[in-house]
PDB file of C-alpha atoms in Angstrom:
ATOM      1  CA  UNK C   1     105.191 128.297 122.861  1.00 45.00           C
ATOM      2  CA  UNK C   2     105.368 126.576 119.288  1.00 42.00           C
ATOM      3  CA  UNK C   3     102.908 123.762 118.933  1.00 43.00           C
ATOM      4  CA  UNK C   4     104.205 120.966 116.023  1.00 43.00           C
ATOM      5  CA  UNK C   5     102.689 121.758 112.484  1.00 41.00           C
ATOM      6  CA  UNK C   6     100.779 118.635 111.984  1.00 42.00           C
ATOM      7  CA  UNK C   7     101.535 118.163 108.159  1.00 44.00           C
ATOM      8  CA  UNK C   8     104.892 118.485 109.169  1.00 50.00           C
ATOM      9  CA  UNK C   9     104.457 114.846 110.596  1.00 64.00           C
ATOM     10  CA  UNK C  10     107.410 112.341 110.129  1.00 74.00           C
ATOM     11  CA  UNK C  11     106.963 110.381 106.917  1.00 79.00           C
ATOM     12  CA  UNK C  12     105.521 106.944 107.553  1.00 84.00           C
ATOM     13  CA  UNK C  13     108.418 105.495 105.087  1.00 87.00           C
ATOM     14  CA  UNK C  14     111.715 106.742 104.934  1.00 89.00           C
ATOM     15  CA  UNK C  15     112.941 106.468 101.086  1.00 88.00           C
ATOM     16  CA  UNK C  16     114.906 103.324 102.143  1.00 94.00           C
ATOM     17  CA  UNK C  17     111.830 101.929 103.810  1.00 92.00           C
ATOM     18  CA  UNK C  18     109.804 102.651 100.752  1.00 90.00           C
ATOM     19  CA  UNK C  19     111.930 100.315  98.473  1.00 93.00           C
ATOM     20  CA  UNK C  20     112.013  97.058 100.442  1.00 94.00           C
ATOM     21  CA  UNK C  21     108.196  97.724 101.396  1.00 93.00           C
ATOM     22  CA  UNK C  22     107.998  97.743  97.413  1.00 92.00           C
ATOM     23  CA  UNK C  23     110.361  94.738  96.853  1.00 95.00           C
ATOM     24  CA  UNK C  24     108.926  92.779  99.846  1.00 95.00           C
ATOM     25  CA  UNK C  25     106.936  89.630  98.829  1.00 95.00           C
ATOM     26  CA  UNK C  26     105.327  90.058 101.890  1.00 95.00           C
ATOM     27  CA  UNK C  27     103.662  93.270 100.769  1.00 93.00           C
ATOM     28  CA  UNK C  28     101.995  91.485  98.153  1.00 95.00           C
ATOM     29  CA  UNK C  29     100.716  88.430 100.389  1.00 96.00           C
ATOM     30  CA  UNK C  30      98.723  91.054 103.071  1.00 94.00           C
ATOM     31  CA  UNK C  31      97.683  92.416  99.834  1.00 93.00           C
ATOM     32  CA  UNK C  32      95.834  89.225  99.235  1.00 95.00           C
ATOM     33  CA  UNK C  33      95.362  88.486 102.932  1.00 96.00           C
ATOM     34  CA  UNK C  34      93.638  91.368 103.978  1.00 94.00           C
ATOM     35  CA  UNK C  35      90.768  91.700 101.768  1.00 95.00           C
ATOM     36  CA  UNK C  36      90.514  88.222 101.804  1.00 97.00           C
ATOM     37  CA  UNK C  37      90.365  88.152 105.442  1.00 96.00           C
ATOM     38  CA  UNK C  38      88.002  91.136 105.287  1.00 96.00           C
ATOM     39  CA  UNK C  39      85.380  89.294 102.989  1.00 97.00           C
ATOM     40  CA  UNK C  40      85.395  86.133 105.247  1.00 98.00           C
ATOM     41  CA  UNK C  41      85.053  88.276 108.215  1.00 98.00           C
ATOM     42  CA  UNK C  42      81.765  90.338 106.548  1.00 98.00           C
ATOM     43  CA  UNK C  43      80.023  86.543 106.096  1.00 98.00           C
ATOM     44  CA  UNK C  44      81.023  85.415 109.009  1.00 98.00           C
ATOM     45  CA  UNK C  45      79.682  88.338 110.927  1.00 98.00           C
ATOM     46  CA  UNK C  46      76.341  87.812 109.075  1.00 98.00           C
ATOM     47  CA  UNK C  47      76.394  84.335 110.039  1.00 98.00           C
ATOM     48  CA  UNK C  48      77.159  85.127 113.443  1.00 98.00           C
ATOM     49  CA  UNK C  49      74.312  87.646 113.401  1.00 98.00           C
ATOM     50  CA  UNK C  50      72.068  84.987 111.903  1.00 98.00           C
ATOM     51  CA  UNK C  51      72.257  81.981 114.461  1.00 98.00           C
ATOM     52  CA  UNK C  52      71.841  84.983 117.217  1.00 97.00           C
ATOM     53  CA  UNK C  53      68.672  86.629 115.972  1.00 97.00           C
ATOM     54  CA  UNK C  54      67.270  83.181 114.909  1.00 97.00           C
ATOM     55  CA  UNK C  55      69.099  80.263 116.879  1.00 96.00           C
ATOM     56  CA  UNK C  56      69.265  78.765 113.186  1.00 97.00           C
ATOM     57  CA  UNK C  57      73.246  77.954 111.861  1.00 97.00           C
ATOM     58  CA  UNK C  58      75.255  77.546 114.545  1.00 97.00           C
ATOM     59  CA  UNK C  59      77.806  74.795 113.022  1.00 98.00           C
ATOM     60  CA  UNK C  60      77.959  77.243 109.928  1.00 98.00           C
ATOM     61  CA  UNK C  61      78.558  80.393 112.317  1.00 98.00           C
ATOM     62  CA  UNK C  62      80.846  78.260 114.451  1.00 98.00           C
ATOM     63  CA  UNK C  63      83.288  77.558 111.102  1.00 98.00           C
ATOM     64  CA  UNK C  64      83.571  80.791 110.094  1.00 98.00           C
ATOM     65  CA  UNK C  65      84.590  82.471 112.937  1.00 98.00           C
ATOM     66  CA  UNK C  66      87.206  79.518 113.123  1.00 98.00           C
ATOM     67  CA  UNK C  67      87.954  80.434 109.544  1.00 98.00           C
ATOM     68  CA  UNK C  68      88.430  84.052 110.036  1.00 98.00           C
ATOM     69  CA  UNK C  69      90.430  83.941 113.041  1.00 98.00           C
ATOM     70  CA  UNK C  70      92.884  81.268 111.474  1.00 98.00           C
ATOM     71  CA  UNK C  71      93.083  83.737 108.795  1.00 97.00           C
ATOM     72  CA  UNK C  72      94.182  86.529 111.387  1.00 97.00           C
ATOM     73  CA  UNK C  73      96.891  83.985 112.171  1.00 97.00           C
ATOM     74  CA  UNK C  74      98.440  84.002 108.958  1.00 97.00           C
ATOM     75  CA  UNK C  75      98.109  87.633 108.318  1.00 96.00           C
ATOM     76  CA  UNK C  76      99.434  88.543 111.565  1.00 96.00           C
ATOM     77  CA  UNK C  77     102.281  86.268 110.814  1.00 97.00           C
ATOM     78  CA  UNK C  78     103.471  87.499 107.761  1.00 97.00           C
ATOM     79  CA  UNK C  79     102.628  90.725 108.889  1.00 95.00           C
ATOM     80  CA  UNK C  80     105.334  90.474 111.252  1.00 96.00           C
ATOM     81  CA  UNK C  81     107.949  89.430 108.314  1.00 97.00           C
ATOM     82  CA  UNK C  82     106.382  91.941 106.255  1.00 96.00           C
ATOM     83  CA  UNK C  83     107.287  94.356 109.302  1.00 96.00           C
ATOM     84  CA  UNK C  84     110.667  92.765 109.864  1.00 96.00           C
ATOM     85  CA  UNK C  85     111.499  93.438 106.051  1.00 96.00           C
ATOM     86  CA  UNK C  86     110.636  96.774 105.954  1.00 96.00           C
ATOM     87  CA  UNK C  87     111.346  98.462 109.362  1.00 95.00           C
ATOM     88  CA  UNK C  88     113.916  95.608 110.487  1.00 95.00           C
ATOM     89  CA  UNK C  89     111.625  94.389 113.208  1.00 96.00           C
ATOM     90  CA  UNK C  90     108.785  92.008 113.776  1.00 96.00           C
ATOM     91  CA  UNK C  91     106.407  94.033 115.680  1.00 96.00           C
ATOM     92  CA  UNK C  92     106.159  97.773 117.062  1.00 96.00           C
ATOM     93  CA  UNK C  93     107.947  99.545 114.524  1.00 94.00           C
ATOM     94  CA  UNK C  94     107.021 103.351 114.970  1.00 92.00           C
ATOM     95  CA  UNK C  95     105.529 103.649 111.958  1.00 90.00           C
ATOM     96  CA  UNK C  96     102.342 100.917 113.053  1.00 90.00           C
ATOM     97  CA  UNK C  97     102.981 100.884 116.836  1.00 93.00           C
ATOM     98  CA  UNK C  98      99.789 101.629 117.692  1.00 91.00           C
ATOM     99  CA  UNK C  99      98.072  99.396 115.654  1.00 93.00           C
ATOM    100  CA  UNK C 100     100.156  96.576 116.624  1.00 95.00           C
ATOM    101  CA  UNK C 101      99.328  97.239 119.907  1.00 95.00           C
ATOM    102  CA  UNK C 102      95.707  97.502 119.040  1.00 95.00           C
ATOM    103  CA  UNK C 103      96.539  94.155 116.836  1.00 96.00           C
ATOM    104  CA  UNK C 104      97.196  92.069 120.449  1.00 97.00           C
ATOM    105  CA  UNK C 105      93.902  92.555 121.700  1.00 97.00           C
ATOM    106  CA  UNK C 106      92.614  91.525 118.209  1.00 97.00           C
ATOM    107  CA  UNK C 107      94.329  88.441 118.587  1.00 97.00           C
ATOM    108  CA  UNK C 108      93.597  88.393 122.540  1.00 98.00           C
ATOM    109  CA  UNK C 109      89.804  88.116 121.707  1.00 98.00           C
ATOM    110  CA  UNK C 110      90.075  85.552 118.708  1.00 98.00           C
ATOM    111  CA  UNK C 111      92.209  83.260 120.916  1.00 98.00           C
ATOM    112  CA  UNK C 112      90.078  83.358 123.789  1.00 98.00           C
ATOM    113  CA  UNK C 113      87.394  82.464 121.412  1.00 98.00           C
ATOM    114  CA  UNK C 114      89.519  79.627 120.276  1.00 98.00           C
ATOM    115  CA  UNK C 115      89.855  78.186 123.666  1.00 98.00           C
ATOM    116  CA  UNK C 116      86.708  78.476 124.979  1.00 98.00           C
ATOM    117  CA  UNK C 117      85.315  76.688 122.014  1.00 98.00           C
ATOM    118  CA  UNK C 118      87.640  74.061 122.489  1.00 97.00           C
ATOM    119  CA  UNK C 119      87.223  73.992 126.325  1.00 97.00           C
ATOM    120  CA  UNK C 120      83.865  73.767 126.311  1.00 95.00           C
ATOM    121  CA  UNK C 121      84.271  77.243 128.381  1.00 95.00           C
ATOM    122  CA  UNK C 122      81.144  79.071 127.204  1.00 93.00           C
ATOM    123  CA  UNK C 123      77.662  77.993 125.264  1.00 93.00           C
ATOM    124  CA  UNK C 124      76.823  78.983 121.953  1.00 95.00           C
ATOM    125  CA  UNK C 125      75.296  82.550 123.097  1.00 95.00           C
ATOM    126  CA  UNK C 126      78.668  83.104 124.876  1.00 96.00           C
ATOM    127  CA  UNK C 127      80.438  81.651 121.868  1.00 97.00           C
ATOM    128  CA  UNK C 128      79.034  84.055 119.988  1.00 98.00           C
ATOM    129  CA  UNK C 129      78.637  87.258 122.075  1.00 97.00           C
ATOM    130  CA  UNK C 130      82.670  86.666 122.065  1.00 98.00           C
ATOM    131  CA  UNK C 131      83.111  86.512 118.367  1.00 98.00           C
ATOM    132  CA  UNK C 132      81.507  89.653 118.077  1.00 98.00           C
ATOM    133  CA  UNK C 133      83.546  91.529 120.851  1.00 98.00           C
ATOM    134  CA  UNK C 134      86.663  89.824 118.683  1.00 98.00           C
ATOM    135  CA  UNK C 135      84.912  90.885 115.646  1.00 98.00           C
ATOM    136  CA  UNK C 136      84.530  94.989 116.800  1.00 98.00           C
ATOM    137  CA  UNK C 137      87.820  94.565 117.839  1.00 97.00           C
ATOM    138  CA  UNK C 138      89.064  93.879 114.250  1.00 97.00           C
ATOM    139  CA  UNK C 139      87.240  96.539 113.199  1.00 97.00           C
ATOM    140  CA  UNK C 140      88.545  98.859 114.965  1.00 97.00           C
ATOM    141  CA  UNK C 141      91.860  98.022 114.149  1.00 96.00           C
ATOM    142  CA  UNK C 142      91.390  97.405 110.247  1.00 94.00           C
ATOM    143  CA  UNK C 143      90.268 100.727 110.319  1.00 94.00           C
ATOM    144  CA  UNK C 144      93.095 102.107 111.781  1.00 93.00           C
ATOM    145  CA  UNK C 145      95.366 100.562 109.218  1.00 88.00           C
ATOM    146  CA  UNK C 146      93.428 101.855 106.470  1.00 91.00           C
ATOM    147  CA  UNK C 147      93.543 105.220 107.996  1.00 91.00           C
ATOM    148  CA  UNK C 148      97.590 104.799 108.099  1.00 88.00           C
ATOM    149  CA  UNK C 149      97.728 103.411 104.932  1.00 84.00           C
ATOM    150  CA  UNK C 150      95.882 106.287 103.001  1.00 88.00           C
ATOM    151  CA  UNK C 151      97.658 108.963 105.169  1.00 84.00           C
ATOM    152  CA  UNK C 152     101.018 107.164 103.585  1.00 79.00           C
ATOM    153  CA  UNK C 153      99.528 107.336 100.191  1.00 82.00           C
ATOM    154  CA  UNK C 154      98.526 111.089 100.724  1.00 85.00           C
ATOM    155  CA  UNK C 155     102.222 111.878 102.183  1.00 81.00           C
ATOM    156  CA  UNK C 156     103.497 109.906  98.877  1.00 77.00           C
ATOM    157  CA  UNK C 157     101.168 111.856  96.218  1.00 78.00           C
ATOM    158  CA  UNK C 158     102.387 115.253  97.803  1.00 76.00           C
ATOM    159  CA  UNK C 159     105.984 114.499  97.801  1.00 70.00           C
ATOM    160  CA  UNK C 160     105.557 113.442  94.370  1.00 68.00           C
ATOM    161  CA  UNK C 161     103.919 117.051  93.559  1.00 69.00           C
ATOM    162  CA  UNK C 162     106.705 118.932  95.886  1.00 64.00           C
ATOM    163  CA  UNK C 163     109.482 116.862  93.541  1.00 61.00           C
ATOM    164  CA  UNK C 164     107.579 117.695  90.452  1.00 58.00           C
ATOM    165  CA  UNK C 165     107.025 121.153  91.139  1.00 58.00           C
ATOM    166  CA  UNK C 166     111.274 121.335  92.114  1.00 56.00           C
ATOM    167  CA  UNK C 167     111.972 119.886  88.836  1.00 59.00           C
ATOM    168  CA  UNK C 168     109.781 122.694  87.052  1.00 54.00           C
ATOM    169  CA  UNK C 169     111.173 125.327  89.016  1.00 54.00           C
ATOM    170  CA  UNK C 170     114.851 123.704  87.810  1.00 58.00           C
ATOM    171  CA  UNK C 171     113.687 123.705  84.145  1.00 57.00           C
ATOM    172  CA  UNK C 172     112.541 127.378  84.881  1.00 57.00           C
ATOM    173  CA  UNK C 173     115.809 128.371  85.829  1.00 61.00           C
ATOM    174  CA  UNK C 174     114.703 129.145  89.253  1.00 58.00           C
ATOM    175  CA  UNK C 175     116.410 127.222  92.413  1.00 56.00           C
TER     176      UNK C 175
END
């Protein structure tokens, strides 16, 4: 039996898909929103981090994981029109199923931290413990879309070299 050659894989962008990605507006607003949302989330953790090991900064702590997961709002938000733009629907294209998927829990945990702030549902150990299950969470699944994102930019660089090695062999007079 034949197994699948892996670099054989489906392209993550068709052509088509390629040019609205690159004439989305969206594409350039997770381009600001991610690392943004990245940075906030890096201070935040260490905040977090802080008021655990010490007890000190809890009101500070307490902000910033409001901050970052209101920032996971908007990025998931115009992820899904960035989504819709290229791949013509607002969440579980192929291309980024899984890590939509993976994106619900994401949200699952920030929105449970959300409520039982506002709820009164855990104290500020709990509080915290729970940012930091949201915050592996997002981890996880920032790394995953890096991962898909390079892998694209691989499979782009090698078609490029493919096409510019046709167009040599053309020039050489060979098919």
């Amino acid at each position: 039996m034949a197994t699948a050659n892996p670099s054989a894989a489906a392209p993550l962008y068709t052509p088509e898909q390629r040019w609205r990605r690159d004439r989305s507006a969206w594409t350039l607003v997770q381009g600001l929103l991610a690392p943004l949302q990245f940075l906030v989330f890096l201070v935040s953790l260490g905040l977090v981090l802080r008021f655990l090991a010490t007890g000190q900064g809890e009101q500070v702590a307490t902000v910033s994981v409001v901050l970052k997961t209101l920032l996971l709002y908007a990025i998931m938000v115009t992820g899904c029109l960035w989504e819709k733009a290229v791949f013509g629907q607002y969440l579980f294209a192929p291309a980024f199923y899984w890590e939509d998927v993976f994106s619900m829990l994401v949200l699952a945990l920030h929105t449970a931290y959300l409520l039982a702030l506002g709820f009164g549902w855990l104290g500020s150990q709990g509080l915290m413990g729970l940012a930091l299950a949201a915050y592996a969470s997002y981890a996880i699944n920032a790394t995953q879309f890096l991962l898909k994102l390079r892998a694209a930019r691989l499979q782009q660089q090698a078609e490029g070299m493919r096409s510019a090695g046709h167009q040599a062999a053309q020039a050489a007079g060979r098919p």
